[in-house]
């Protein structure tokens, strides 16, 4: 009986020791840090996030390949596939040029991997208006050739003067709204009209994708004048 009691006491002691060791290990285990994702909530934070997202090189090669695979039209230079998808490559470069604005982008886009076939070339300035709304103002170049290819040598963009660009009127600004992780930028209804033609350009921007669509319609009837891919978004993936 004495030996049995000793064995029981030994077993109990061993269990207590094991439990203590487990508790010690549990206490000493490093805590797993939870990843904290900062959400841009204020307009100022959102503007900063847009200026972080937008600069880069984008193209919609993946979308074009899928369109061809599905037998959809792709609009080529010889106008075969007219009205279909456009293959577009976009360069968005952040420009340090306080004479133009605090948040400035240089935009150069071309079609079909041919840098000389300019599709869109602009300066964009981004600001917050009196209603705490982010607006994107677009400035075409007066000399449409001088800065072509500037994405290869961004340093020259610091020399652009306000006299070299001419802003579209305020009615054609893109109005920015945050939608989850994306930013939607749209012209305001039929505001951007010249004569009987209404221009509508829209953008959707995320960290990795720049998407756009545009069309021209008649102001009095709403009849479509021109668009590409039935006004569907061209989704350009970040490639640089």
PDB file of C-alpha atoms in Angstrom:
ATOM      1  CA  UNK A   1       0.000   0.000   0.000  1.00  0.00           C
ATOM      2  CA  UNK A   2       2.849   2.361   0.827  1.00  0.00           C
ATOM      3  CA  UNK A   3       4.440   1.747  -2.578  1.00  0.00           C
ATOM      4  CA  UNK A   4       1.067   2.354  -4.283  1.00  0.00           C
ATOM      5  CA  UNK A   5       0.612   5.676  -2.498  1.00  0.00           C
ATOM      6  CA  UNK A   6       4.117   6.723  -3.472  1.00  0.00           C
ATOM      7  CA  UNK A   7       3.414   5.858  -7.101  1.00  0.00           C
ATOM      8  CA  UNK A   8       0.165   7.828  -7.024  1.00  0.00           C
ATOM      9  CA  UNK A   9       1.876  10.830  -5.476  1.00  0.00           C
ATOM     10  CA  UNK A  10       4.633  10.622  -8.108  1.00  0.00           C
ATOM     11  CA  UNK A  11       2.072  10.479 -10.935  1.00  0.00           C
ATOM     12  CA  UNK A  12       0.131  13.421  -9.543  1.00  0.00           C
ATOM     13  CA  UNK A  13       3.330  15.432  -9.210  1.00  0.00           C
ATOM     14  CA  UNK A  14       4.269  14.620 -12.783  1.00  0.00           C
ATOM     15  CA  UNK A  15       0.838  15.791 -14.048  1.00  0.00           C
ATOM     16  CA  UNK A  16       1.167  19.066 -12.147  1.00  0.00           C
ATOM     17  CA  UNK A  17       4.642  19.608 -13.589  1.00  0.00           C
ATOM     18  CA  UNK A  18       3.437  18.943 -17.154  1.00  0.00           C
ATOM     19  CA  UNK A  19       0.506  21.309 -16.699  1.00  0.00           C
ATOM     20  CA  UNK A  20       2.818  24.006 -15.421  1.00  0.00           C
ATOM     21  CA  UNK A  21       5.113  23.547 -18.408  1.00  0.00           C
ATOM     22  CA  UNK A  22       2.194  23.847 -20.839  1.00  0.00           C
ATOM     23  CA  UNK A  23       0.976  26.985 -19.092  1.00  0.00           C
ATOM     24  CA  UNK A  24       4.456  28.464 -19.199  1.00  0.00           C
ATOM     25  CA  UNK A  25       4.780  27.712 -22.926  1.00  0.00           C
ATOM     26  CA  UNK A  26       1.343  29.184 -23.581  1.00  0.00           C
ATOM     27  CA  UNK A  27       2.308  32.331 -21.699  1.00  0.00           C
ATOM     28  CA  UNK A  28       5.633  32.644 -23.489  1.00  0.00           C
ATOM     29  CA  UNK A  29       4.206  32.109 -27.001  1.00  0.00           C
ATOM     30  CA  UNK A  30       4.546  35.306 -29.021  1.00  0.00           C
ATOM     31  CA  UNK A  31       1.299  37.051 -29.846  1.00  0.00           C
ATOM     32  CA  UNK A  32       0.332  37.012 -33.541  1.00  0.00           C
ATOM     33  CA  UNK A  33       0.121  40.578 -34.721  1.00  0.00           C
ATOM     34  CA  UNK A  34      -3.027  41.405 -36.666  1.00  0.00           C
ATOM     35  CA  UNK A  35      -2.433  43.269 -39.906  1.00  0.00           C
ATOM     36  CA  UNK A  36      -3.871  46.744 -39.671  1.00  0.00           C
ATOM     37  CA  UNK A  37      -5.117  48.143 -42.981  1.00  0.00           C
ATOM     38  CA  UNK A  38      -5.483  51.889 -42.894  1.00  0.00           C
ATOM     39  CA  UNK A  39      -8.655  53.042 -44.625  1.00  0.00           C
ATOM     40  CA  UNK A  40      -8.652  56.434 -46.307  1.00  0.00           C
ATOM     41  CA  UNK A  41     -11.679  58.118 -44.757  1.00  0.00           C
ATOM     42  CA  UNK A  42     -11.095  61.861 -44.984  1.00  0.00           C
ATOM     43  CA  UNK A  43     -11.101  63.607 -48.346  1.00  0.00           C
ATOM     44  CA  UNK A  44      -7.475  64.584 -47.837  1.00  0.00           C
ATOM     45  CA  UNK A  45      -6.501  60.946 -47.184  1.00  0.00           C
ATOM     46  CA  UNK A  46      -8.451  59.822 -50.245  1.00  0.00           C
ATOM     47  CA  UNK A  47      -6.702  62.355 -52.451  1.00  0.00           C
ATOM     48  CA  UNK A  48      -3.345  61.115 -51.165  1.00  0.00           C
ATOM     49  CA  UNK A  49      -4.394  57.514 -51.884  1.00  0.00           C
ATOM     50  CA  UNK A  50      -5.437  58.368 -55.445  1.00  0.00           C
ATOM     51  CA  UNK A  51      -2.045  59.996 -56.023  1.00  0.00           C
ATOM     52  CA  UNK A  52      -0.483  56.772 -54.751  1.00  0.00           C
ATOM     53  CA  UNK A  53      -2.680  54.458 -56.882  1.00  0.00           C
ATOM     54  CA  UNK A  54      -2.657  56.280 -60.210  1.00  0.00           C
ATOM     55  CA  UNK A  55       0.998  56.693 -61.220  1.00  0.00           C
ATOM     56  CA  UNK A  56       2.234  53.725 -63.244  1.00  0.00           C
ATOM     57  CA  UNK A  57       2.055  51.905 -66.557  1.00  0.00           C
ATOM     58  CA  UNK A  58      -1.124  50.043 -67.513  1.00  0.00           C
ATOM     59  CA  UNK A  59      -2.492  48.073 -70.468  1.00  0.00           C
ATOM     60  CA  UNK A  60      -5.506  45.923 -71.289  1.00  0.00           C
ATOM     61  CA  UNK A  61      -3.680  43.143 -73.141  1.00  0.00           C
ATOM     62  CA  UNK A  62      -5.436  40.511 -71.026  1.00  0.00           C
ATOM     63  CA  UNK A  63      -8.846  41.962 -71.863  1.00  0.00           C
ATOM     64  CA  UNK A  64      -8.015  42.145 -75.573  1.00  0.00           C
ATOM     65  CA  UNK A  65      -6.795  38.532 -75.626  1.00  0.00           C
ATOM     66  CA  UNK A  66     -10.044  37.403 -73.977  1.00  0.00           C
ATOM     67  CA  UNK A  67     -12.121  39.478 -76.424  1.00  0.00           C
ATOM     68  CA  UNK A  68     -10.362  37.875 -79.408  1.00  0.00           C
ATOM     69  CA  UNK A  69     -10.810  34.436 -77.865  1.00  0.00           C
ATOM     70  CA  UNK A  70     -14.546  35.120 -77.529  1.00  0.00           C
ATOM     71  CA  UNK A  71     -14.799  36.380 -81.091  1.00  0.00           C
ATOM     72  CA  UNK A  72     -15.496  39.992 -80.097  1.00  0.00           C
ATOM     73  CA  UNK A  73     -14.483  42.919 -82.302  1.00  0.00           C
ATOM     74  CA  UNK A  74     -11.178  44.710 -81.700  1.00  0.00           C
ATOM     75  CA  UNK A  75     -10.907  48.137 -83.313  1.00  0.00           C
ATOM     76  CA  UNK A  76      -7.755  48.323 -85.437  1.00  0.00           C
ATOM     77  CA  UNK A  77      -6.071  51.279 -87.185  1.00  0.00           C
ATOM     78  CA  UNK A  78      -7.583  50.321 -90.545  1.00  0.00           C
ATOM     79  CA  UNK A  79     -11.027  50.511 -88.859  1.00  0.00           C
ATOM     80  CA  UNK A  80     -11.645  46.792 -89.049  1.00  0.00           C
ATOM     81  CA  UNK A  81     -13.617  45.927 -85.933  1.00  0.00           C
ATOM     82  CA  UNK A  82     -14.802  49.549 -85.736  1.00  0.00           C
ATOM     83  CA  UNK A  83     -16.725  50.198 -82.523  1.00  0.00           C
ATOM     84  CA  UNK A  84     -15.096  47.223 -80.781  1.00  0.00           C
ATOM     85  CA  UNK A  85     -12.500  47.051 -78.018  1.00  0.00           C
ATOM     86  CA  UNK A  86      -9.462  49.313 -78.126  1.00  0.00           C
ATOM     87  CA  UNK A  87      -6.028  48.043 -77.152  1.00  0.00           C
ATOM     88  CA  UNK A  88      -4.629  50.863 -75.011  1.00  0.00           C
ATOM     89  CA  UNK A  89      -1.421  51.382 -73.068  1.00  0.00           C
ATOM     90  CA  UNK A  90      -1.421  54.167 -70.472  1.00  0.00           C
ATOM     91  CA  UNK A  91       1.367  56.001 -68.683  1.00  0.00           C
ATOM     92  CA  UNK A  92       0.449  58.046 -65.617  1.00  0.00           C
ATOM     93  CA  UNK A  93       3.353  59.979 -64.149  1.00  0.00           C
ATOM     94  CA  UNK A  94       3.324  62.043 -60.980  1.00  0.00           C
ATOM     95  CA  UNK A  95       4.752  65.473 -61.749  1.00  0.00           C
ATOM     96  CA  UNK A  96       6.483  67.815 -59.317  1.00  0.00           C
ATOM     97  CA  UNK A  97       5.430  71.123 -60.833  1.00  0.00           C
ATOM     98  CA  UNK A  98       4.001  73.545 -58.221  1.00  0.00           C
ATOM     99  CA  UNK A  99       3.416  76.178 -60.891  1.00  0.00           C
ATOM    100  CA  UNK A 100       0.613  73.981 -62.249  1.00  0.00           C
ATOM    101  CA  UNK A 101      -0.695  72.464 -59.016  1.00  0.00           C
ATOM    102  CA  UNK A 102      -0.035  70.473 -55.857  1.00  0.00           C
ATOM    103  CA  UNK A 103      -1.312  67.168 -57.274  1.00  0.00           C
ATOM    104  CA  UNK A 104      -0.323  66.822 -60.908  1.00  0.00           C
ATOM    105  CA  UNK A 105      -0.270  63.848 -63.289  1.00  0.00           C
ATOM    106  CA  UNK A 106       1.039  63.591 -66.828  1.00  0.00           C
ATOM    107  CA  UNK A 107      -1.081  61.251 -68.960  1.00  0.00           C
ATOM    108  CA  UNK A 108       0.011  59.656 -72.211  1.00  0.00           C
ATOM    109  CA  UNK A 109      -1.879  56.820 -73.875  1.00  0.00           C
ATOM    110  CA  UNK A 110      -1.397  55.063 -77.196  1.00  0.00           C
ATOM    111  CA  UNK A 111      -2.972  52.201 -79.120  1.00  0.00           C
ATOM    112  CA  UNK A 112      -1.798  48.801 -80.332  1.00  0.00           C
ATOM    113  CA  UNK A 113       1.648  49.025 -78.712  1.00  0.00           C
ATOM    114  CA  UNK A 114       2.644  51.849 -81.075  1.00  0.00           C
ATOM    115  CA  UNK A 115       3.893  54.805 -78.977  1.00  0.00           C
ATOM    116  CA  UNK A 116       3.462  57.252 -81.856  1.00  0.00           C
ATOM    117  CA  UNK A 117      -0.271  56.529 -82.159  1.00  0.00           C
ATOM    118  CA  UNK A 118      -1.307  58.890 -79.371  1.00  0.00           C
ATOM    119  CA  UNK A 119      -4.780  58.193 -78.048  1.00  0.00           C
ATOM    120  CA  UNK A 120      -4.856  60.652 -75.145  1.00  0.00           C
ATOM    121  CA  UNK A 121      -2.316  63.158 -73.800  1.00  0.00           C
ATOM    122  CA  UNK A 122      -3.202  65.378 -70.856  1.00  0.00           C
ATOM    123  CA  UNK A 123      -2.127  67.027 -67.677  1.00  0.00           C
ATOM    124  CA  UNK A 124      -4.473  66.176 -64.800  1.00  0.00           C
ATOM    125  CA  UNK A 125      -4.681  68.340 -61.692  1.00  0.00           C
ATOM    126  CA  UNK A 126      -6.488  67.017 -58.625  1.00  0.00           C
ATOM    127  CA  UNK A 127      -7.957  69.279 -55.962  1.00  0.00           C
ATOM    128  CA  UNK A 128     -10.558  69.373 -53.184  1.00  0.00           C
ATOM    129  CA  UNK A 129     -13.313  71.936 -53.768  1.00  0.00           C
ATOM    130  CA  UNK A 130     -15.355  73.948 -51.267  1.00  0.00           C
ATOM    131  CA  UNK A 131     -17.838  71.056 -50.866  1.00  0.00           C
ATOM    132  CA  UNK A 132     -15.047  68.662 -49.836  1.00  0.00           C
ATOM    133  CA  UNK A 133     -15.297  66.880 -53.188  1.00  0.00           C
ATOM    134  CA  UNK A 134     -12.222  65.692 -55.086  1.00  0.00           C
ATOM    135  CA  UNK A 135     -12.196  66.931 -58.668  1.00  0.00           C
ATOM    136  CA  UNK A 136      -9.933  66.006 -61.571  1.00  0.00           C
ATOM    137  CA  UNK A 137      -9.342  68.778 -64.102  1.00  0.00           C
ATOM    138  CA  UNK A 138      -8.023  67.810 -67.544  1.00  0.00           C
ATOM    139  CA  UNK A 139      -5.625  70.003 -69.485  1.00  0.00           C
ATOM    140  CA  UNK A 140      -4.894  69.206 -73.156  1.00  0.00           C
ATOM    141  CA  UNK A 141      -1.570  70.360 -74.622  1.00  0.00           C
ATOM    142  CA  UNK A 142      -1.549  73.232 -77.099  1.00  0.00           C
ATOM    143  CA  UNK A 143       1.449  71.695 -78.887  1.00  0.00           C
ATOM    144  CA  UNK A 144       0.382  68.090 -79.321  1.00  0.00           C
ATOM    145  CA  UNK A 145       3.855  66.854 -80.291  1.00  0.00           C
ATOM    146  CA  UNK A 146       6.323  68.611 -77.988  1.00  0.00           C
ATOM    147  CA  UNK A 147       5.984  66.251 -75.026  1.00  0.00           C
ATOM    148  CA  UNK A 148       5.089  63.005 -76.826  1.00  0.00           C
ATOM    149  CA  UNK A 149       7.154  60.221 -75.252  1.00  0.00           C
ATOM    150  CA  UNK A 150       7.782  62.214 -72.071  1.00  0.00           C
ATOM    151  CA  UNK A 151       7.054  59.066 -70.038  1.00  0.00           C
ATOM    152  CA  UNK A 152      10.509  57.885 -71.077  1.00  0.00           C
ATOM    153  CA  UNK A 153      12.119  61.000 -69.569  1.00  0.00           C
ATOM    154  CA  UNK A 154       9.799  62.377 -66.837  1.00  0.00           C
ATOM    155  CA  UNK A 155      12.328  65.042 -65.828  1.00  0.00           C
ATOM    156  CA  UNK A 156      11.212  67.207 -68.777  1.00  0.00           C
ATOM    157  CA  UNK A 157       7.708  67.429 -67.274  1.00  0.00           C
ATOM    158  CA  UNK A 158       8.986  69.727 -64.530  1.00  0.00           C
ATOM    159  CA  UNK A 159       9.459  72.391 -67.181  1.00  0.00           C
ATOM    160  CA  UNK A 160       5.848  72.460 -68.426  1.00  0.00           C
ATOM    161  CA  UNK A 161       4.277  75.869 -67.984  1.00  0.00           C
ATOM    162  CA  UNK A 162       0.606  76.777 -67.621  1.00  0.00           C
ATOM    163  CA  UNK A 163       0.885  78.614 -70.956  1.00  0.00           C
ATOM    164  CA  UNK A 164       1.512  75.278 -72.710  1.00  0.00           C
ATOM    165  CA  UNK A 165      -1.762  73.684 -71.606  1.00  0.00           C
ATOM    166  CA  UNK A 166      -5.380  74.756 -71.731  1.00  0.00           C
ATOM    167  CA  UNK A 167      -7.885  73.388 -69.209  1.00  0.00           C
ATOM    168  CA  UNK A 168     -11.282  72.064 -70.162  1.00  0.00           C
ATOM    169  CA  UNK A 169     -14.014  74.121 -68.439  1.00  0.00           C
ATOM    170  CA  UNK A 170     -15.083  73.178 -64.923  1.00  0.00           C
ATOM    171  CA  UNK A 171     -18.234  71.489 -66.294  1.00  0.00           C
ATOM    172  CA  UNK A 172     -15.976  68.738 -67.703  1.00  0.00           C
ATOM    173  CA  UNK A 173     -14.166  67.947 -64.438  1.00  0.00           C
ATOM    174  CA  UNK A 174     -14.256  64.379 -63.174  1.00  0.00           C
ATOM    175  CA  UNK A 175     -16.136  64.170 -59.864  1.00  0.00           C
ATOM    176  CA  UNK A 176     -14.586  61.591 -57.534  1.00  0.00           C
ATOM    177  CA  UNK A 177     -16.474  59.252 -55.205  1.00  0.00           C
ATOM    178  CA  UNK A 178     -14.985  56.431 -53.152  1.00  0.00           C
ATOM    179  CA  UNK A 179     -16.645  53.026 -53.544  1.00  0.00           C
ATOM    180  CA  UNK A 180     -15.096  50.456 -51.222  1.00  0.00           C
ATOM    181  CA  UNK A 181     -11.504  49.981 -52.369  1.00  0.00           C
ATOM    182  CA  UNK A 182     -12.124  51.810 -55.647  1.00  0.00           C
ATOM    183  CA  UNK A 183     -12.534  55.389 -56.791  1.00  0.00           C
ATOM    184  CA  UNK A 184     -15.204  56.257 -59.359  1.00  0.00           C
ATOM    185  CA  UNK A 185     -14.598  59.408 -61.379  1.00  0.00           C
ATOM    186  CA  UNK A 186     -17.406  60.642 -63.610  1.00  0.00           C
ATOM    187  CA  UNK A 187     -18.386  63.736 -65.503  1.00  0.00           C
ATOM    188  CA  UNK A 188     -21.569  65.243 -64.142  1.00  0.00           C
ATOM    189  CA  UNK A 189     -24.466  64.054 -66.311  1.00  0.00           C
ATOM    190  CA  UNK A 190     -24.789  66.066 -69.541  1.00  0.00           C
ATOM    191  CA  UNK A 191     -22.762  69.015 -68.260  1.00  0.00           C
ATOM    192  CA  UNK A 192     -19.775  68.525 -70.559  1.00  0.00           C
ATOM    193  CA  UNK A 193     -21.571  69.620 -73.706  1.00  0.00           C
ATOM    194  CA  UNK A 194     -20.290  71.646 -76.639  1.00  0.00           C
ATOM    195  CA  UNK A 195     -22.929  72.574 -79.164  1.00  0.00           C
ATOM    196  CA  UNK A 196     -25.202  69.557 -79.515  1.00  0.00           C
ATOM    197  CA  UNK A 197     -22.589  67.015 -78.435  1.00  0.00           C
ATOM    198  CA  UNK A 198     -22.199  65.662 -74.898  1.00  0.00           C
ATOM    199  CA  UNK A 199     -18.860  64.157 -73.887  1.00  0.00           C
ATOM    200  CA  UNK A 200     -18.844  61.592 -71.109  1.00  0.00           C
ATOM    201  CA  UNK A 201     -15.607  60.125 -69.769  1.00  0.00           C
ATOM    202  CA  UNK A 202     -15.573  57.864 -66.719  1.00  0.00           C
ATOM    203  CA  UNK A 203     -12.789  56.262 -64.697  1.00  0.00           C
ATOM    204  CA  UNK A 204     -12.653  53.531 -62.074  1.00  0.00           C
ATOM    205  CA  UNK A 205      -9.366  53.247 -60.208  1.00  0.00           C
ATOM    206  CA  UNK A 206      -8.058  50.665 -57.750  1.00  0.00           C
ATOM    207  CA  UNK A 207      -4.574  49.868 -56.505  1.00  0.00           C
ATOM    208  CA  UNK A 208      -3.889  47.552 -59.466  1.00  0.00           C
ATOM    209  CA  UNK A 209      -6.380  48.471 -62.198  1.00  0.00           C
ATOM    210  CA  UNK A 210      -7.168  51.647 -64.120  1.00  0.00           C
ATOM    211  CA  UNK A 211     -10.446  51.340 -66.051  1.00  0.00           C
ATOM    212  CA  UNK A 212     -12.104  53.850 -68.343  1.00  0.00           C
ATOM    213  CA  UNK A 213     -14.963  54.265 -70.792  1.00  0.00           C
ATOM    214  CA  UNK A 214     -16.119  57.210 -72.861  1.00  0.00           C
ATOM    215  CA  UNK A 215     -18.795  58.162 -75.346  1.00  0.00           C
ATOM    216  CA  UNK A 216     -20.239  61.076 -77.276  1.00  0.00           C
ATOM    217  CA  UNK A 217     -24.007  61.517 -77.511  1.00  0.00           C
ATOM    218  CA  UNK A 218     -26.357  64.139 -78.931  1.00  0.00           C
ATOM    219  CA  UNK A 219     -27.627  66.584 -76.334  1.00  0.00           C
ATOM    220  CA  UNK A 220     -31.139  66.942 -77.713  1.00  0.00           C
ATOM    221  CA  UNK A 221     -31.922  63.270 -78.369  1.00  0.00           C
ATOM    222  CA  UNK A 222     -29.379  61.255 -76.375  1.00  0.00           C
ATOM    223  CA  UNK A 223     -28.495  59.399 -79.582  1.00  0.00           C
ATOM    224  CA  UNK A 224     -25.076  57.744 -79.518  1.00  0.00           C
ATOM    225  CA  UNK A 225     -22.489  59.360 -81.791  1.00  0.00           C
ATOM    226  CA  UNK A 226     -19.448  57.227 -80.963  1.00  0.00           C
ATOM    227  CA  UNK A 227     -18.058  54.898 -78.324  1.00  0.00           C
ATOM    228  CA  UNK A 228     -15.975  51.723 -78.072  1.00  0.00           C
ATOM    229  CA  UNK A 229     -17.102  48.252 -76.968  1.00  0.00           C
ATOM    230  CA  UNK A 230     -20.679  49.425 -76.314  1.00  0.00           C
ATOM    231  CA  UNK A 231     -19.460  51.833 -73.623  1.00  0.00           C
ATOM    232  CA  UNK A 232     -17.998  48.984 -71.578  1.00  0.00           C
ATOM    233  CA  UNK A 233     -15.063  49.617 -69.264  1.00  0.00           C
ATOM    234  CA  UNK A 234     -11.628  49.023 -70.724  1.00  0.00           C
ATOM    235  CA  UNK A 235      -9.779  47.390 -67.815  1.00  0.00           C
ATOM    236  CA  UNK A 236      -6.074  48.191 -67.855  1.00  0.00           C
ATOM    237  CA  UNK A 237      -3.904  46.136 -65.505  1.00  0.00           C
ATOM    238  CA  UNK A 238      -0.877  47.638 -63.812  1.00  0.00           C
ATOM    239  CA  UNK A 239       2.244  46.341 -65.526  1.00  0.00           C
ATOM    240  CA  UNK A 240       4.804  48.617 -63.878  1.00  0.00           C
TER     241      UNK A 240
END
